[in-house]
């Protein structure tokens, strides 16, 4: 073989490999803390996409949750994110997103409901949200979707979250520790049914549930339209023998209109066709169903919409 022939063969191989590399689609998934639901489920979704979608290289990134995920999405540092109801404010340009609406947000898949858990120290005389006045209350980590929700909830209940209570910016695991050490009197936290931090609190018997009354549920629903009345079923947690009146928002998988239509179609299809793989990680994803598309409050991505039309979920 001549040197010229060898040269052309080597160049052809380089071009083939370069073409294969350029064809790869890299997907960074913004999730949540490693101790929550978002991260392990996100890792499972990445595995599904990597095996079911040719050329896809997906990776789950541990983050601080919805607020950080939206920031990553806005900066192009994530292509898909897990999000609680805060994404609605981002799309509408309200609250922390005032004047900076993220109209590029698009929905892919509905995930699961995430109720507000109202917990008070075991044996506490706190019976209502108004009784939190002057008390030490865990309101969620700084900048988290939980903090945004809790502050709004306190305001509609007639309390100033900075003056009327002693706010403690704690994540869920730290909240469990604070109850155990008797450093807080109550907590308002957002999380899926059976979330580990609340399981820990109730298993240790350091706190108990209180109902969120219907009038406050209605008021919060006006301020945060993505929240709906929700009952935490009896026996979800140890010692919780009766349903707890609460309200919940829906977690969803969000992307932007920059994601290619064909990629969005294949990603959505793959998740439903491999749903059991996701359920093996978390059974709360049983509610990942097209019938819950009504809970997504931004436009569906065109690629996802193509799949839902294909299976007859939407017209």
PDB file of C-alpha atoms in Angstrom:
ATOM      1  CA  UNK A   1       0.000   0.000   0.000  1.00  0.00           C
ATOM      2  CA  UNK A   2       1.369   3.398  -0.948  1.00  0.00           C
ATOM      3  CA  UNK A   3       1.885   6.258   1.480  1.00  0.00           C
ATOM      4  CA  UNK A   4      -0.813   8.211  -0.362  1.00  0.00           C
ATOM      5  CA  UNK A   5      -3.327   5.387   0.050  1.00  0.00           C
ATOM      6  CA  UNK A   6      -2.527   5.025   3.745  1.00  0.00           C
ATOM      7  CA  UNK A   7      -2.944   8.786   4.184  1.00  0.00           C
ATOM      8  CA  UNK A   8      -6.425   8.756   2.659  1.00  0.00           C
ATOM      9  CA  UNK A   9      -7.475   5.742   4.762  1.00  0.00           C
ATOM     10  CA  UNK A  10      -6.315   7.451   7.969  1.00  0.00           C
ATOM     11  CA  UNK A  11      -8.088  10.677   7.001  1.00  0.00           C
ATOM     12  CA  UNK A  12     -11.278   8.770   6.231  1.00  0.00           C
ATOM     13  CA  UNK A  13     -11.151   7.097   9.649  1.00  0.00           C
ATOM     14  CA  UNK A  14     -10.641  10.466  11.353  1.00  0.00           C
ATOM     15  CA  UNK A  15     -13.638  11.903   9.526  1.00  0.00           C
ATOM     16  CA  UNK A  16     -15.795   8.913  10.496  1.00  0.00           C
ATOM     17  CA  UNK A  17     -14.896   9.249  14.174  1.00  0.00           C
ATOM     18  CA  UNK A  18     -15.320  13.017  14.053  1.00  0.00           C
ATOM     19  CA  UNK A  19     -18.742  12.575  12.492  1.00  0.00           C
ATOM     20  CA  UNK A  20     -19.754  10.109  15.182  1.00  0.00           C
ATOM     21  CA  UNK A  21     -18.584  12.476  17.903  1.00  0.00           C
ATOM     22  CA  UNK A  22     -20.425  15.434  16.400  1.00  0.00           C
ATOM     23  CA  UNK A  23     -23.611  13.359  16.180  1.00  0.00           C
ATOM     24  CA  UNK A  24     -23.676  12.786  19.945  1.00  0.00           C
ATOM     25  CA  UNK A  25     -26.348  14.674  21.873  1.00  0.00           C
ATOM     26  CA  UNK A  26     -25.260  15.713  25.366  1.00  0.00           C
ATOM     27  CA  UNK A  27     -28.014  16.106  27.949  1.00  0.00           C
ATOM     28  CA  UNK A  28     -27.272  17.458  31.413  1.00  0.00           C
ATOM     29  CA  UNK A  29     -30.150  16.835  33.823  1.00  0.00           C
ATOM     30  CA  UNK A  30     -30.600  19.245  36.734  1.00  0.00           C
ATOM     31  CA  UNK A  31     -31.986  17.218  39.641  1.00  0.00           C
ATOM     32  CA  UNK A  32     -31.716  17.851  43.405  1.00  0.00           C
ATOM     33  CA  UNK A  33     -29.734  16.748  46.430  1.00  0.00           C
ATOM     34  CA  UNK A  34     -28.417  13.191  46.539  1.00  0.00           C
ATOM     35  CA  UNK A  35     -30.699  12.439  49.490  1.00  0.00           C
ATOM     36  CA  UNK A  36     -33.907  13.414  47.694  1.00  0.00           C
ATOM     37  CA  UNK A  37     -36.005  11.865  44.932  1.00  0.00           C
ATOM     38  CA  UNK A  38     -34.894  13.987  41.995  1.00  0.00           C
ATOM     39  CA  UNK A  39     -31.275  12.827  41.859  1.00  0.00           C
ATOM     40  CA  UNK A  40     -31.664   9.023  41.839  1.00  0.00           C
ATOM     41  CA  UNK A  41     -34.631   9.232  39.452  1.00  0.00           C
ATOM     42  CA  UNK A  42     -32.658  11.606  37.211  1.00  0.00           C
ATOM     43  CA  UNK A  43     -29.764   9.148  37.169  1.00  0.00           C
ATOM     44  CA  UNK A  44     -32.219   6.415  36.171  1.00  0.00           C
ATOM     45  CA  UNK A  45     -33.619   8.561  33.371  1.00  0.00           C
ATOM     46  CA  UNK A  46     -30.102   9.268  32.112  1.00  0.00           C
ATOM     47  CA  UNK A  47     -29.472   5.522  31.966  1.00  0.00           C
ATOM     48  CA  UNK A  48     -32.691   4.971  30.002  1.00  0.00           C
ATOM     49  CA  UNK A  49     -31.866   7.697  27.504  1.00  0.00           C
ATOM     50  CA  UNK A  50     -28.278   6.538  27.052  1.00  0.00           C
ATOM     51  CA  UNK A  51     -29.417   3.020  26.199  1.00  0.00           C
ATOM     52  CA  UNK A  52     -32.629   3.777  24.283  1.00  0.00           C
ATOM     53  CA  UNK A  53     -31.757   6.921  22.299  1.00  0.00           C
ATOM     54  CA  UNK A  54     -28.894   6.421  19.808  1.00  0.00           C
ATOM     55  CA  UNK A  55     -26.066   8.915  20.227  1.00  0.00           C
ATOM     56  CA  UNK A  56     -27.406  10.379  23.480  1.00  0.00           C
ATOM     57  CA  UNK A  57     -25.013  11.074  26.340  1.00  0.00           C
ATOM     58  CA  UNK A  58     -27.126  12.016  29.371  1.00  0.00           C
ATOM     59  CA  UNK A  59     -25.856  12.770  32.853  1.00  0.00           C
ATOM     60  CA  UNK A  60     -27.652  13.613  36.114  1.00  0.00           C
ATOM     61  CA  UNK A  61     -26.243  16.560  38.073  1.00  0.00           C
ATOM     62  CA  UNK A  62     -26.849  16.955  41.805  1.00  0.00           C
ATOM     63  CA  UNK A  63     -28.178  20.462  42.523  1.00  0.00           C
ATOM     64  CA  UNK A  64     -29.925  22.532  45.153  1.00  0.00           C
ATOM     65  CA  UNK A  65     -33.292  21.889  43.523  1.00  0.00           C
ATOM     66  CA  UNK A  66     -35.738  23.801  41.341  1.00  0.00           C
ATOM     67  CA  UNK A  67     -34.363  27.327  41.780  1.00  0.00           C
ATOM     68  CA  UNK A  68     -30.836  26.275  40.818  1.00  0.00           C
ATOM     69  CA  UNK A  69     -32.159  24.035  38.061  1.00  0.00           C
ATOM     70  CA  UNK A  70     -33.974  26.952  36.449  1.00  0.00           C
ATOM     71  CA  UNK A  71     -30.800  29.021  36.631  1.00  0.00           C
ATOM     72  CA  UNK A  72     -28.819  26.214  34.964  1.00  0.00           C
ATOM     73  CA  UNK A  73     -31.461  25.873  32.262  1.00  0.00           C
ATOM     74  CA  UNK A  74     -31.434  29.631  31.651  1.00  0.00           C
ATOM     75  CA  UNK A  75     -27.653  29.660  31.259  1.00  0.00           C
ATOM     76  CA  UNK A  76     -27.657  26.666  28.944  1.00  0.00           C
ATOM     77  CA  UNK A  77     -25.824  24.545  31.521  1.00  0.00           C
ATOM     78  CA  UNK A  78     -28.667  22.001  31.670  1.00  0.00           C
ATOM     79  CA  UNK A  79     -30.950  20.724  28.931  1.00  0.00           C
ATOM     80  CA  UNK A  80     -33.571  19.064  31.134  1.00  0.00           C
ATOM     81  CA  UNK A  81     -34.523  19.744  34.745  1.00  0.00           C
ATOM     82  CA  UNK A  82     -36.745  18.452  37.503  1.00  0.00           C
ATOM     83  CA  UNK A  83     -38.966  21.264  38.757  1.00  0.00           C
ATOM     84  CA  UNK A  84     -41.644  21.955  41.315  1.00  0.00           C
ATOM     85  CA  UNK A  85     -44.240  24.687  40.852  1.00  0.00           C
ATOM     86  CA  UNK A  86     -41.613  27.439  40.888  1.00  0.00           C
ATOM     87  CA  UNK A  87     -41.207  26.856  37.145  1.00  0.00           C
ATOM     88  CA  UNK A  88     -44.644  28.467  36.667  1.00  0.00           C
ATOM     89  CA  UNK A  89     -43.384  31.754  38.166  1.00  0.00           C
ATOM     90  CA  UNK A  90     -40.295  31.546  35.979  1.00  0.00           C
ATOM     91  CA  UNK A  91     -42.422  31.146  32.844  1.00  0.00           C
ATOM     92  CA  UNK A  92     -44.755  33.974  33.846  1.00  0.00           C
ATOM     93  CA  UNK A  93     -41.949  36.279  35.025  1.00  0.00           C
ATOM     94  CA  UNK A  94     -43.326  36.658  38.551  1.00  0.00           C
ATOM     95  CA  UNK A  95     -41.765  36.744  42.008  1.00  0.00           C
ATOM     96  CA  UNK A  96     -38.002  36.301  41.808  1.00  0.00           C
ATOM     97  CA  UNK A  97     -38.376  36.230  38.013  1.00  0.00           C
ATOM     98  CA  UNK A  98     -40.141  39.590  37.813  1.00  0.00           C
ATOM     99  CA  UNK A  99     -39.291  41.215  34.482  1.00  0.00           C
ATOM    100  CA  UNK A 100     -37.303  38.133  33.387  1.00  0.00           C
ATOM    101  CA  UNK A 101     -39.880  35.630  32.137  1.00  0.00           C
ATOM    102  CA  UNK A 102     -38.521  32.330  30.847  1.00  0.00           C
ATOM    103  CA  UNK A 103     -40.937  31.925  27.968  1.00  0.00           C
ATOM    104  CA  UNK A 104     -38.640  29.305  26.447  1.00  0.00           C
ATOM    105  CA  UNK A 105     -39.678  26.715  29.053  1.00  0.00           C
ATOM    106  CA  UNK A 106     -41.407  23.626  27.712  1.00  0.00           C
ATOM    107  CA  UNK A 107     -42.923  20.583  29.419  1.00  0.00           C
ATOM    108  CA  UNK A 108     -41.903  16.983  28.774  1.00  0.00           C
ATOM    109  CA  UNK A 109     -43.407  14.664  31.390  1.00  0.00           C
ATOM    110  CA  UNK A 110     -45.600  14.987  34.517  1.00  0.00           C
ATOM    111  CA  UNK A 111     -43.973  13.246  37.483  1.00  0.00           C
ATOM    112  CA  UNK A 112     -45.675  13.216  40.889  1.00  0.00           C
ATOM    113  CA  UNK A 113     -47.518  15.333  43.435  1.00  0.00           C
ATOM    114  CA  UNK A 114     -45.536  16.998  46.213  1.00  0.00           C
ATOM    115  CA  UNK A 115     -47.629  18.094  49.201  1.00  0.00           C
ATOM    116  CA  UNK A 116     -46.814  20.635  51.881  1.00  0.00           C
ATOM    117  CA  UNK A 117     -46.207  18.838  55.184  1.00  0.00           C
ATOM    118  CA  UNK A 118     -47.135  20.878  58.273  1.00  0.00           C
ATOM    119  CA  UNK A 119     -45.231  19.366  61.201  1.00  0.00           C
ATOM    120  CA  UNK A 120     -45.051  20.505  64.818  1.00  0.00           C
ATOM    121  CA  UNK A 121     -42.963  19.261  67.730  1.00  0.00           C
ATOM    122  CA  UNK A 122     -44.467  16.235  69.452  1.00  0.00           C
ATOM    123  CA  UNK A 123     -46.939  17.297  72.138  1.00  0.00           C
ATOM    124  CA  UNK A 124     -46.888  20.912  70.937  1.00  0.00           C
ATOM    125  CA  UNK A 125     -49.810  23.254  71.599  1.00  0.00           C
ATOM    126  CA  UNK A 126     -49.468  24.547  68.044  1.00  0.00           C
ATOM    127  CA  UNK A 127     -52.819  23.749  66.425  1.00  0.00           C
ATOM    128  CA  UNK A 128     -52.863  26.098  63.436  1.00  0.00           C
ATOM    129  CA  UNK A 129     -50.555  28.102  61.213  1.00  0.00           C
ATOM    130  CA  UNK A 130     -51.527  31.254  63.126  1.00  0.00           C
ATOM    131  CA  UNK A 131     -50.140  29.576  66.273  1.00  0.00           C
ATOM    132  CA  UNK A 132     -46.687  29.734  64.699  1.00  0.00           C
ATOM    133  CA  UNK A 133     -46.369  33.355  65.768  1.00  0.00           C
ATOM    134  CA  UNK A 134     -43.192  33.746  67.803  1.00  0.00           C
ATOM    135  CA  UNK A 135     -42.138  30.154  67.123  1.00  0.00           C
ATOM    136  CA  UNK A 136     -38.987  28.695  65.550  1.00  0.00           C
ATOM    137  CA  UNK A 137     -40.067  27.400  62.162  1.00  0.00           C
ATOM    138  CA  UNK A 138     -38.101  25.559  59.481  1.00  0.00           C
ATOM    139  CA  UNK A 139     -39.023  27.246  56.194  1.00  0.00           C
ATOM    140  CA  UNK A 140     -36.678  25.461  53.788  1.00  0.00           C
ATOM    141  CA  UNK A 141     -33.192  26.094  52.448  1.00  0.00           C
ATOM    142  CA  UNK A 142     -32.348  29.605  51.257  1.00  0.00           C
ATOM    143  CA  UNK A 143     -33.569  30.194  47.692  1.00  0.00           C
ATOM    144  CA  UNK A 144     -35.328  26.854  47.458  1.00  0.00           C
ATOM    145  CA  UNK A 145     -38.788  26.314  46.024  1.00  0.00           C
ATOM    146  CA  UNK A 146     -39.835  25.259  49.516  1.00  0.00           C
ATOM    147  CA  UNK A 147     -38.846  28.633  50.978  1.00  0.00           C
ATOM    148  CA  UNK A 148     -40.761  30.513  48.269  1.00  0.00           C
ATOM    149  CA  UNK A 149     -43.866  28.406  48.909  1.00  0.00           C
ATOM    150  CA  UNK A 150     -43.680  28.568  52.707  1.00  0.00           C
ATOM    151  CA  UNK A 151     -43.197  32.325  52.783  1.00  0.00           C
ATOM    152  CA  UNK A 152     -46.233  32.768  50.550  1.00  0.00           C
ATOM    153  CA  UNK A 153     -48.254  30.366  52.694  1.00  0.00           C
ATOM    154  CA  UNK A 154     -47.397  32.268  55.867  1.00  0.00           C
ATOM    155  CA  UNK A 155     -48.358  35.569  54.256  1.00  0.00           C
ATOM    156  CA  UNK A 156     -51.785  34.342  53.133  1.00  0.00           C
ATOM    157  CA  UNK A 157     -52.288  33.054  56.685  1.00  0.00           C
ATOM    158  CA  UNK A 158     -51.668  36.594  57.959  1.00  0.00           C
ATOM    159  CA  UNK A 159     -48.107  36.127  59.235  1.00  0.00           C
ATOM    160  CA  UNK A 160     -44.982  38.065  58.287  1.00  0.00           C
ATOM    161  CA  UNK A 161     -42.343  35.364  57.667  1.00  0.00           C
ATOM    162  CA  UNK A 162     -39.551  37.697  58.811  1.00  0.00           C
ATOM    163  CA  UNK A 163     -41.178  39.308  61.829  1.00  0.00           C
ATOM    164  CA  UNK A 164     -43.930  37.077  63.191  1.00  0.00           C
ATOM    165  CA  UNK A 165     -41.926  33.857  63.329  1.00  0.00           C
ATOM    166  CA  UNK A 166     -38.308  32.898  63.881  1.00  0.00           C
ATOM    167  CA  UNK A 167     -37.459  31.463  60.456  1.00  0.00           C
ATOM    168  CA  UNK A 168     -34.859  28.723  60.195  1.00  0.00           C
ATOM    169  CA  UNK A 169     -33.511  28.076  56.709  1.00  0.00           C
ATOM    170  CA  UNK A 170     -33.047  24.326  56.916  1.00  0.00           C
ATOM    171  CA  UNK A 171     -33.112  21.574  54.352  1.00  0.00           C
ATOM    172  CA  UNK A 172     -35.187  18.501  55.125  1.00  0.00           C
ATOM    173  CA  UNK A 173     -32.412  16.409  56.680  1.00  0.00           C
ATOM    174  CA  UNK A 174     -31.368  19.336  58.875  1.00  0.00           C
ATOM    175  CA  UNK A 175     -35.015  19.844  59.825  1.00  0.00           C
ATOM    176  CA  UNK A 176     -35.150  16.258  61.080  1.00  0.00           C
ATOM    177  CA  UNK A 177     -32.068  16.872  63.193  1.00  0.00           C
ATOM    178  CA  UNK A 178     -33.482  20.141  64.535  1.00  0.00           C
ATOM    179  CA  UNK A 179     -36.670  18.406  65.684  1.00  0.00           C
ATOM    180  CA  UNK A 180     -34.597  15.690  67.369  1.00  0.00           C
ATOM    181  CA  UNK A 181     -32.473  18.311  69.157  1.00  0.00           C
ATOM    182  CA  UNK A 182     -35.555  20.403  70.034  1.00  0.00           C
ATOM    183  CA  UNK A 183     -34.132  23.401  68.167  1.00  0.00           C
ATOM    184  CA  UNK A 184     -37.350  24.115  66.242  1.00  0.00           C
ATOM    185  CA  UNK A 185     -41.025  24.164  67.112  1.00  0.00           C
ATOM    186  CA  UNK A 186     -42.467  23.465  63.685  1.00  0.00           C
ATOM    187  CA  UNK A 187     -41.701  22.971  60.020  1.00  0.00           C
ATOM    188  CA  UNK A 188     -43.465  23.588  56.756  1.00  0.00           C
ATOM    189  CA  UNK A 189     -41.758  21.477  54.163  1.00  0.00           C
ATOM    190  CA  UNK A 190     -42.517  20.393  50.621  1.00  0.00           C
ATOM    191  CA  UNK A 191     -41.834  16.850  49.494  1.00  0.00           C
ATOM    192  CA  UNK A 192     -43.257  13.781  47.817  1.00  0.00           C
ATOM    193  CA  UNK A 193     -45.274  11.278  49.800  1.00  0.00           C
ATOM    194  CA  UNK A 194     -42.923   9.124  51.838  1.00  0.00           C
ATOM    195  CA  UNK A 195     -39.968  11.482  51.476  1.00  0.00           C
ATOM    196  CA  UNK A 196     -37.047  10.283  53.582  1.00  0.00           C
ATOM    197  CA  UNK A 197     -36.724  13.333  55.839  1.00  0.00           C
ATOM    198  CA  UNK A 198     -40.356  13.201  56.964  1.00  0.00           C
ATOM    199  CA  UNK A 199     -40.116   9.419  57.381  1.00  0.00           C
ATOM    200  CA  UNK A 200     -37.148   9.990  59.693  1.00  0.00           C
ATOM    201  CA  UNK A 201     -39.015  12.620  61.730  1.00  0.00           C
ATOM    202  CA  UNK A 202     -42.125  10.502  62.183  1.00  0.00           C
ATOM    203  CA  UNK A 203     -40.183   7.287  62.826  1.00  0.00           C
ATOM    204  CA  UNK A 204     -38.281   9.003  65.631  1.00  0.00           C
ATOM    205  CA  UNK A 205     -41.583  10.381  66.904  1.00  0.00           C
ATOM    206  CA  UNK A 206     -40.204  13.903  67.277  1.00  0.00           C
ATOM    207  CA  UNK A 207     -43.044  15.649  65.434  1.00  0.00           C
ATOM    208  CA  UNK A 208     -46.665  15.213  64.387  1.00  0.00           C
ATOM    209  CA  UNK A 209     -48.907  16.510  61.625  1.00  0.00           C
ATOM    210  CA  UNK A 210     -51.377  19.355  61.570  1.00  0.00           C
ATOM    211  CA  UNK A 211     -54.033  20.039  58.912  1.00  0.00           C
ATOM    212  CA  UNK A 212     -53.824  23.065  56.662  1.00  0.00           C
ATOM    213  CA  UNK A 213     -57.366  24.511  56.743  1.00  0.00           C
ATOM    214  CA  UNK A 214     -59.484  24.873  53.621  1.00  0.00           C
ATOM    215  CA  UNK A 215     -59.555  28.697  53.684  1.00  0.00           C
ATOM    216  CA  UNK A 216     -55.748  28.895  53.610  1.00  0.00           C
ATOM    217  CA  UNK A 217     -55.621  26.223  50.912  1.00  0.00           C
ATOM    218  CA  UNK A 218     -57.972  28.369  48.796  1.00  0.00           C
ATOM    219  CA  UNK A 219     -55.980  31.559  49.418  1.00  0.00           C
ATOM    220  CA  UNK A 220     -52.670  29.933  48.559  1.00  0.00           C
ATOM    221  CA  UNK A 221     -54.205  28.486  45.404  1.00  0.00           C
ATOM    222  CA  UNK A 222     -54.936  32.035  44.243  1.00  0.00           C
ATOM    223  CA  UNK A 223     -51.369  33.164  44.929  1.00  0.00           C
ATOM    224  CA  UNK A 224     -49.735  29.983  43.606  1.00  0.00           C
ATOM    225  CA  UNK A 225     -52.110  28.532  40.973  1.00  0.00           C
ATOM    226  CA  UNK A 226     -50.111  25.341  40.668  1.00  0.00           C
ATOM    227  CA  UNK A 227     -51.154  24.285  44.197  1.00  0.00           C
ATOM    228  CA  UNK A 228     -54.318  22.182  44.612  1.00  0.00           C
ATOM    229  CA  UNK A 229     -56.104  20.653  47.637  1.00  0.00           C
ATOM    230  CA  UNK A 230     -54.520  17.335  48.567  1.00  0.00           C
ATOM    231  CA  UNK A 231     -54.960  14.770  51.341  1.00  0.00           C
ATOM    232  CA  UNK A 232     -51.912  12.932  52.667  1.00  0.00           C
ATOM    233  CA  UNK A 233     -53.417   9.421  52.954  1.00  0.00           C
ATOM    234  CA  UNK A 234     -53.677   7.818  56.383  1.00  0.00           C
ATOM    235  CA  UNK A 235     -50.705   5.640  57.364  1.00  0.00           C
ATOM    236  CA  UNK A 236     -48.365   7.250  54.846  1.00  0.00           C
ATOM    237  CA  UNK A 237     -46.089   7.886  57.840  1.00  0.00           C
ATOM    238  CA  UNK A 238     -45.643   6.122  61.172  1.00  0.00           C
ATOM    239  CA  UNK A 239     -48.197   7.239  63.737  1.00  0.00           C
ATOM    240  CA  UNK A 240     -50.277   9.119  61.147  1.00  0.00           C
ATOM    241  CA  UNK A 241     -53.542   7.210  61.482  1.00  0.00           C
ATOM    242  CA  UNK A 242     -55.787   9.787  59.798  1.00  0.00           C
ATOM    243  CA  UNK A 243     -55.622  11.643  56.462  1.00  0.00           C
ATOM    244  CA  UNK A 244     -53.931  15.038  56.726  1.00  0.00           C
ATOM    245  CA  UNK A 245     -55.475  18.013  54.942  1.00  0.00           C
ATOM    246  CA  UNK A 246     -52.845  19.710  52.814  1.00  0.00           C
ATOM    247  CA  UNK A 247     -52.211  20.960  49.310  1.00  0.00           C
ATOM    248  CA  UNK A 248     -49.765  19.916  46.648  1.00  0.00           C
ATOM    249  CA  UNK A 249     -48.065  20.987  43.465  1.00  0.00           C
ATOM    250  CA  UNK A 250     -46.994  18.702  40.651  1.00  0.00           C
ATOM    251  CA  UNK A 251     -43.374  17.974  39.857  1.00  0.00           C
ATOM    252  CA  UNK A 252     -42.610  17.949  36.169  1.00  0.00           C
ATOM    253  CA  UNK A 253     -39.757  17.365  33.776  1.00  0.00           C
ATOM    254  CA  UNK A 254     -38.952  20.644  32.037  1.00  0.00           C
ATOM    255  CA  UNK A 255     -36.783  21.592  29.066  1.00  0.00           C
ATOM    256  CA  UNK A 256     -36.653  24.543  26.646  1.00  0.00           C
ATOM    257  CA  UNK A 257     -37.578  25.102  23.029  1.00  0.00           C
ATOM    258  CA  UNK A 258     -33.865  24.753  22.183  1.00  0.00           C
ATOM    259  CA  UNK A 259     -34.042  20.974  22.596  1.00  0.00           C
ATOM    260  CA  UNK A 260     -34.484  19.372  19.183  1.00  0.00           C
ATOM    261  CA  UNK A 261     -37.969  18.106  18.378  1.00  0.00           C
ATOM    262  CA  UNK A 262     -36.759  14.622  17.469  1.00  0.00           C
ATOM    263  CA  UNK A 263     -34.668  14.372  20.634  1.00  0.00           C
ATOM    264  CA  UNK A 264     -37.626  15.456  22.774  1.00  0.00           C
ATOM    265  CA  UNK A 265     -39.857  12.915  21.028  1.00  0.00           C
ATOM    266  CA  UNK A 266     -37.420  10.033  21.537  1.00  0.00           C
ATOM    267  CA  UNK A 267     -36.689  11.009  25.151  1.00  0.00           C
ATOM    268  CA  UNK A 268     -40.384  11.200  26.074  1.00  0.00           C
ATOM    269  CA  UNK A 269     -41.168   7.925  24.317  1.00  0.00           C
ATOM    270  CA  UNK A 270     -38.233   6.158  25.973  1.00  0.00           C
ATOM    271  CA  UNK A 271     -39.328   7.163  29.475  1.00  0.00           C
ATOM    272  CA  UNK A 272     -42.801   5.705  29.031  1.00  0.00           C
ATOM    273  CA  UNK A 273     -41.565   2.563  27.300  1.00  0.00           C
ATOM    274  CA  UNK A 274     -39.050   1.992  30.110  1.00  0.00           C
ATOM    275  CA  UNK A 275     -41.236   3.245  32.947  1.00  0.00           C
ATOM    276  CA  UNK A 276     -40.646   0.113  35.004  1.00  0.00           C
ATOM    277  CA  UNK A 277     -36.940   0.961  35.162  1.00  0.00           C
ATOM    278  CA  UNK A 278     -37.889   4.278  36.761  1.00  0.00           C
ATOM    279  CA  UNK A 279     -40.411   2.653  39.111  1.00  0.00           C
ATOM    280  CA  UNK A 280     -37.669   0.326  40.316  1.00  0.00           C
ATOM    281  CA  UNK A 281     -35.940   3.447  41.651  1.00  0.00           C
ATOM    282  CA  UNK A 282     -38.985   5.193  43.123  1.00  0.00           C
ATOM    283  CA  UNK A 283     -42.574   3.952  43.226  1.00  0.00           C
ATOM    284  CA  UNK A 284     -43.849   7.523  43.489  1.00  0.00           C
ATOM    285  CA  UNK A 285     -43.197   7.747  39.732  1.00  0.00           C
ATOM    286  CA  UNK A 286     -46.268   5.526  39.246  1.00  0.00           C
ATOM    287  CA  UNK A 287     -48.076   8.816  38.600  1.00  0.00           C
ATOM    288  CA  UNK A 288     -45.805   9.527  35.608  1.00  0.00           C
ATOM    289  CA  UNK A 289     -48.740   9.126  33.253  1.00  0.00           C
ATOM    290  CA  UNK A 290     -50.109  11.027  30.230  1.00  0.00           C
ATOM    291  CA  UNK A 291     -53.413  11.455  32.093  1.00  0.00           C
ATOM    292  CA  UNK A 292     -51.574  13.917  34.355  1.00  0.00           C
ATOM    293  CA  UNK A 293     -50.464  16.201  31.535  1.00  0.00           C
ATOM    294  CA  UNK A 294     -53.117  18.657  32.772  1.00  0.00           C
ATOM    295  CA  UNK A 295     -50.808  19.510  35.667  1.00  0.00           C
ATOM    296  CA  UNK A 296     -48.070  20.858  33.370  1.00  0.00           C
ATOM    297  CA  UNK A 297     -48.611  24.610  33.257  1.00  0.00           C
ATOM    298  CA  UNK A 298     -46.268  25.591  30.430  1.00  0.00           C
ATOM    299  CA  UNK A 299     -46.579  24.600  26.759  1.00  0.00           C
ATOM    300  CA  UNK A 300     -45.547  21.063  25.924  1.00  0.00           C
ATOM    301  CA  UNK A 301     -42.414  20.688  23.833  1.00  0.00           C
ATOM    302  CA  UNK A 302     -43.321  20.005  20.207  1.00  0.00           C
ATOM    303  CA  UNK A 303     -41.426  16.717  20.267  1.00  0.00           C
ATOM    304  CA  UNK A 304     -43.188  15.535  23.411  1.00  0.00           C
ATOM    305  CA  UNK A 305     -46.529  16.663  21.981  1.00  0.00           C
ATOM    306  CA  UNK A 306     -45.879  14.521  18.904  1.00  0.00           C
ATOM    307  CA  UNK A 307     -45.535  11.460  21.143  1.00  0.00           C
ATOM    308  CA  UNK A 308     -48.648  12.244  23.194  1.00  0.00           C
ATOM    309  CA  UNK A 309     -50.671  12.705  20.001  1.00  0.00           C
ATOM    310  CA  UNK A 310     -49.273   9.461  18.655  1.00  0.00           C
ATOM    311  CA  UNK A 311     -50.610   7.510  21.657  1.00  0.00           C
ATOM    312  CA  UNK A 312     -53.900   9.390  21.687  1.00  0.00           C
ATOM    313  CA  UNK A 313     -53.272  11.206  24.991  1.00  0.00           C
ATOM    314  CA  UNK A 314     -53.995  14.596  23.389  1.00  0.00           C
ATOM    315  CA  UNK A 315     -55.720  15.641  20.209  1.00  0.00           C
TER     316      UNK A 315
END
